[in-house]
XYZ file of C-alpha atoms in Angstrom:
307
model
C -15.012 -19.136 -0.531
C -12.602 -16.109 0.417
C -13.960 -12.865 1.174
C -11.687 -9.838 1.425
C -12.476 -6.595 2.711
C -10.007 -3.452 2.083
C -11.263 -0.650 4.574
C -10.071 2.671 3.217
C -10.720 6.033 4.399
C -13.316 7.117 1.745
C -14.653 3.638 0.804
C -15.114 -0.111 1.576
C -14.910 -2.626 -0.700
C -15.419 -6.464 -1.063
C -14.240 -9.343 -2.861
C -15.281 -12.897 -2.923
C -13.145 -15.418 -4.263
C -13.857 -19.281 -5.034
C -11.023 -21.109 -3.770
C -8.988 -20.850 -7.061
C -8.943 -16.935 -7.010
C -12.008 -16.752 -9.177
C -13.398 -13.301 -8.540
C -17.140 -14.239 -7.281
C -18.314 -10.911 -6.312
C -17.394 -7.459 -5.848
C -18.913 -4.403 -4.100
C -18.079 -0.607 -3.151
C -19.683 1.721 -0.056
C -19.124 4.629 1.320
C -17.263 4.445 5.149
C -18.746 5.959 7.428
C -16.140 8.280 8.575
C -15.510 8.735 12.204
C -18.188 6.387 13.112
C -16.677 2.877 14.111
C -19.446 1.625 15.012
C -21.094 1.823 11.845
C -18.112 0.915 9.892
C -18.364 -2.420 11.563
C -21.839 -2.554 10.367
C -21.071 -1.575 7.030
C -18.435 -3.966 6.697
C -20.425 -7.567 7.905
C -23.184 -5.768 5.565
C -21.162 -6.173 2.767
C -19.984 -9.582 4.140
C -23.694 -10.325 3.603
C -24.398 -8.845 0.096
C -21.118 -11.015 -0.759
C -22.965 -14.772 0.515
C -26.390 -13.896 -0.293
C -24.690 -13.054 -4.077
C -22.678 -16.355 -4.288
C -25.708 -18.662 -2.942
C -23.515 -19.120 0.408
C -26.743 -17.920 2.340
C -28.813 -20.330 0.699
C -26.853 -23.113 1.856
C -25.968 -22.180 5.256
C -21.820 -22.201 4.530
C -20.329 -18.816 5.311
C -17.167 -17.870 3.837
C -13.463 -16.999 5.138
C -12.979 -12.904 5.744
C -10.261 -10.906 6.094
C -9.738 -7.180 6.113
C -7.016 -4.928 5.373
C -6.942 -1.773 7.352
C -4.713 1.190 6.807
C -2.948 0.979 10.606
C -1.810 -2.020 11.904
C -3.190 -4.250 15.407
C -0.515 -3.969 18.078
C 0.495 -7.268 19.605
C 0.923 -5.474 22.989
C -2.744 -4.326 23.393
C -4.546 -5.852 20.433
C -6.132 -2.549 19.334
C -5.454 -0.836 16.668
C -2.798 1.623 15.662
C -1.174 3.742 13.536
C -3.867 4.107 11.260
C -4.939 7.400 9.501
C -8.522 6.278 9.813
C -8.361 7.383 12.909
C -11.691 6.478 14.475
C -10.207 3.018 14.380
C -7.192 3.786 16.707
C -7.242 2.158 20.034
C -9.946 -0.087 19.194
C -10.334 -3.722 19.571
C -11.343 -4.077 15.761
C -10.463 -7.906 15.259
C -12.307 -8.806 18.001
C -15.510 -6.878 17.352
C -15.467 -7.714 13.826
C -15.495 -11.239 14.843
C -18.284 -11.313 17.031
C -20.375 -9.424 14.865
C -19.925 -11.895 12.083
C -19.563 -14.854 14.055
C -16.563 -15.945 13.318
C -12.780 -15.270 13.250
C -11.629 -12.456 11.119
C -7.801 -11.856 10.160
C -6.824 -8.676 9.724
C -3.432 -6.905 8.445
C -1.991 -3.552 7.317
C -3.447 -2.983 3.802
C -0.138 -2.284 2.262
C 0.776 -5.976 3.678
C -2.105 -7.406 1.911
C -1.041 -5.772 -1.163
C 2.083 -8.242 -0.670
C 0.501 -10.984 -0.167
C -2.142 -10.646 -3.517
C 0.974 -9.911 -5.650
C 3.199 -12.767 -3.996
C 0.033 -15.117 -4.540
C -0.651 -14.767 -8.071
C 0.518 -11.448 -9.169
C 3.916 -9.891 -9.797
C 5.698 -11.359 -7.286
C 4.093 -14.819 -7.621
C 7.180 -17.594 -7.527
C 9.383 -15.484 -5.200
C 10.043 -16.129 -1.720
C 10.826 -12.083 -0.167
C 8.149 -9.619 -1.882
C 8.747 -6.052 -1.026
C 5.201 -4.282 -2.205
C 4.736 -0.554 -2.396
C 2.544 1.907 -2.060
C 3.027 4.943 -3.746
C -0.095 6.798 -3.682
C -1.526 9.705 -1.650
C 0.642 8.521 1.030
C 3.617 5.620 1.161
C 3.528 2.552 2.513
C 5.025 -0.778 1.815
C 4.540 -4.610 3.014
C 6.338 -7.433 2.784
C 5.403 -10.970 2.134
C 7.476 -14.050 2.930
C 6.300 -17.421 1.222
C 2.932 -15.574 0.212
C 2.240 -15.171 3.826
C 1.661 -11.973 5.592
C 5.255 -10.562 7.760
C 4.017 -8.376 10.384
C 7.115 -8.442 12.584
C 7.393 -8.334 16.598
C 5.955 -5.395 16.781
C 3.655 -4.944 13.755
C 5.071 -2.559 11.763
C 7.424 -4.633 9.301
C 7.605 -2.929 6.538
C 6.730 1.020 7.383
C 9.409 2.204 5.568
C 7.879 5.641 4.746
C 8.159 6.484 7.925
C 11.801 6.716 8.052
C 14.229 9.339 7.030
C 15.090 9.313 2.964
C 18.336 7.967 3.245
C 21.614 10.258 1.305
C 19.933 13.517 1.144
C 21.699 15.567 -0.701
C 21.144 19.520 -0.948
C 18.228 19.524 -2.971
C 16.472 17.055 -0.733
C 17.310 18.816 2.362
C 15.401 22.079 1.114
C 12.465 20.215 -0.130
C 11.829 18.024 3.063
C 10.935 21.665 4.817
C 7.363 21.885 2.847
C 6.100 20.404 5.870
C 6.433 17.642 8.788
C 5.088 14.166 8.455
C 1.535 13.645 9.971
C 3.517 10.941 12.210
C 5.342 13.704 13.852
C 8.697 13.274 12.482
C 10.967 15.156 10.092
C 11.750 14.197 6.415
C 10.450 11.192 6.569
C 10.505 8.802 2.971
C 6.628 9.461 2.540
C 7.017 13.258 2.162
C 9.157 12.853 -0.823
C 8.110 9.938 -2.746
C 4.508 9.857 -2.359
C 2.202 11.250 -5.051
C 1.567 14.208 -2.752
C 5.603 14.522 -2.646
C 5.887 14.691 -6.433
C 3.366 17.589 -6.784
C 4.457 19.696 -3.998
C 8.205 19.043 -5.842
C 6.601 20.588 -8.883
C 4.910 23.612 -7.215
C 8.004 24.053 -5.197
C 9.593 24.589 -9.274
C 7.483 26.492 -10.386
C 4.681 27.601 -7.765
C 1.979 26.245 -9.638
C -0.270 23.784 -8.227
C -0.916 20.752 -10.472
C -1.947 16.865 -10.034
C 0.196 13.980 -10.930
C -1.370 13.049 -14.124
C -1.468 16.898 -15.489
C 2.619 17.034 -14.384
C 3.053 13.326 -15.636
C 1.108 15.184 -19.449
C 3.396 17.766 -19.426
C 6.308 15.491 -18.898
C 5.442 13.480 -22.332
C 4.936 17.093 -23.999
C 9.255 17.771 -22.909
C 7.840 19.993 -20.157
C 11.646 21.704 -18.343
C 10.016 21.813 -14.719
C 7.926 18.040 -15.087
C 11.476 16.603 -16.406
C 13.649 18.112 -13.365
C 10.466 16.262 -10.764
C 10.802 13.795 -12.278
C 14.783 13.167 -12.015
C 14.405 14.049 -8.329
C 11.358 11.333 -7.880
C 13.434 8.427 -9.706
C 16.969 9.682 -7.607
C 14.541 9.479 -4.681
C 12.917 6.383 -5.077
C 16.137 4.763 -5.868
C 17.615 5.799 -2.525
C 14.501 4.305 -0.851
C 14.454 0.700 -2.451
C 18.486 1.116 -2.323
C 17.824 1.027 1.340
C 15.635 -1.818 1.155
C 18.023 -3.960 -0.778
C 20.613 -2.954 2.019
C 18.297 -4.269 4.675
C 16.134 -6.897 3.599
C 17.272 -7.862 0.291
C 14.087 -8.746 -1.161
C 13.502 -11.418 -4.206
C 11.365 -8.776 -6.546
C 9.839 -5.290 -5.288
C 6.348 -4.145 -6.851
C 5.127 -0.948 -6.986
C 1.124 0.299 -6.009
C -0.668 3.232 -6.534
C -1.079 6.177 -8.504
C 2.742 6.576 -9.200
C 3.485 3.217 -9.835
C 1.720 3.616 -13.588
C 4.658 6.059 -14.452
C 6.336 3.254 -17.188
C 9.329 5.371 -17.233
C 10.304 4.280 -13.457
C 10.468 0.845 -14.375
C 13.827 1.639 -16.762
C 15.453 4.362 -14.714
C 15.173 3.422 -11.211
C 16.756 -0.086 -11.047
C 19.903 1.449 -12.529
C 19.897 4.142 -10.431
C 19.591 1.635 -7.534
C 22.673 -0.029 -7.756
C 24.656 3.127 -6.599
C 23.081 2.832 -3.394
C 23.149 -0.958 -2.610
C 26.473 -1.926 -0.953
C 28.596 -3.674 -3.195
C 27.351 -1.555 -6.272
C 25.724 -4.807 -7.396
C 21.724 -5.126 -7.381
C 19.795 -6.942 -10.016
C 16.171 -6.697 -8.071
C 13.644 -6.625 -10.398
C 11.036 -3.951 -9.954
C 7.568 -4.487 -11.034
C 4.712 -3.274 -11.439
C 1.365 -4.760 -9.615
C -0.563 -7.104 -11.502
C -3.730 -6.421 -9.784
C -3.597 -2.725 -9.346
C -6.388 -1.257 -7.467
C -7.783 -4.546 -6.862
C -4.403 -6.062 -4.687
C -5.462 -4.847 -1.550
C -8.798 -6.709 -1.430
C -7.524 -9.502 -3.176
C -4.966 -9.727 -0.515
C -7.172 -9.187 2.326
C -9.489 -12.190 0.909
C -5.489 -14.239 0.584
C -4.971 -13.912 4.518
C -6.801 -17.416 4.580
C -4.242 -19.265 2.608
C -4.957 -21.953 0.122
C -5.480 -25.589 2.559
């Protein structure tokens, strides 16, 4: 049995799987926010609730766990980093998850384990190179190579919101000033094509505050400002992925999160795309995640492979 763990910064949840991706078992808590020490316990107590559910107690077997975490463990020191759960930075969290349950735990950037569930039997199943992104709150992105996990040298493969949004043109340019990234850089992808970018695009229109699902409402209802965010998200998003293509070329790129359920980007943005790639030629498929919410546990459980 596979157990996966996705440790956000609001919640923790759990997944057990049987070993042919059968969900088992499946459980939500709070996190205890700026307390790692009890987000360690919460996390091997939902380890628990997950065996004593499935009858692994009973019989003494414990299951394979793995946890996606929104930062990433450094290979230099081991700790953790770059995560916006930030009680987690700096510390050894592999290590002490391990001993607490007993045995080895893998762990991997949450957007990365959204990779690897949709390269294993979701949208990206069958293809070598999956690009997975998250466009939520934030912006994130993984990348999967043979259904396995691509960290890179330095642990950061596939951070690609946290570089500059490539051909800004003028519109771009004035938007990127509603604020610096939390990473301490300027106009970095993440500020534009994150949920949070799309609504501050809108209430830079029209200085009205509004979520993504009223804007996406209005949109469907011919809505002049929703229409003109909207043509800036897709020309933005294209530039993004057109990067992407440039660099890495993947075999199929799915979209996460809250944005990702916009239908509409599935027909505009590939076209849109091909303007950017080199060559003018790009026939990527984009797709949406299979598993939606549910990749990034899935994933996490997927970081044992199949034997």
């Amino acid at each position: 049995m596979r157990i996966g763990i996705d440790l956000g910064g609001t919640k923790i949840e759990v997944i057990a799987l049987s070993n042919e991706g059968q969900e088992l078992f499946r459980k939500r808590t709070d996190t205890p926010r700026f307390d790692y020490q009890q987000t360690l316990q919460a996390i091997a107590g939902l380890v628990h609730d997950a065996e004593t559910a499935t009858g692994e107690t009973a019989t003494g077997e414990t299951g394979t766990v793995g946890v996606g975490i929104p930062g990433t463990l450094s290979p230099v020191t081991g700790r953790v980093k770059n995560a916006n759960s930030v009680w987690l930075n700096g510390q050894p969290f592999d290590a002490d998850l391990s001993a607490l349950l007993q045995r080895e735990v893998r762990v991997a950037n949450d957007a990365n384990c959204l990779a690897v569930s949709e390269a294993v039997d979701g949208a990206g199943a069958g293809f070598p190179v999956v690009f997975a992104v998250i466009i939520g709150t934030g912006c994130g992105a993984g990348i999967a190579l043979n259904g396995q996990v691509h960290s890179g040298g330095n642990g950061v493969a596939g951070e690609w919101g946290h570089n500059p949004l490539p051909w800004q043109d003028e519109a771009d340019r004035l938007f990127k000033g509603m604020a610096d990234c939390y990473c301490g850089k300027q106009g970095c992808t993440e500020l534009f094509i994150s949920g949070t970018g799309f609504m501050a695009d809108y209430t830079a229109l029209t200085g009205e505050v509004c979520k993504g699902a009223e804007i996406i409402r209005r949109l469907s209802q011919g809505d002049l400002p929703a229409e003109q965010v909207m043509v800036n998200y897709e020309q933005r998003l294209a530039k993004a992925l057109g990067q992407v293509v440039n660099m890495l070329d993947p075999d199929v790129i799915v979209l996460g999160g809250g944005m990702s359920n916009v239908d509409r980007l599935y027909q505009t943005v590939p076209a849109l795309m091909r303007s950017r790639v080199f060559g003018g030629e790009c026939d990527t498929p984009i797709r949406k995640a299979v598993h939606g919410d549910s990749s990034g546990v899935r994933g996490a459980a997927w970081l044992w492979p199949k034997a």
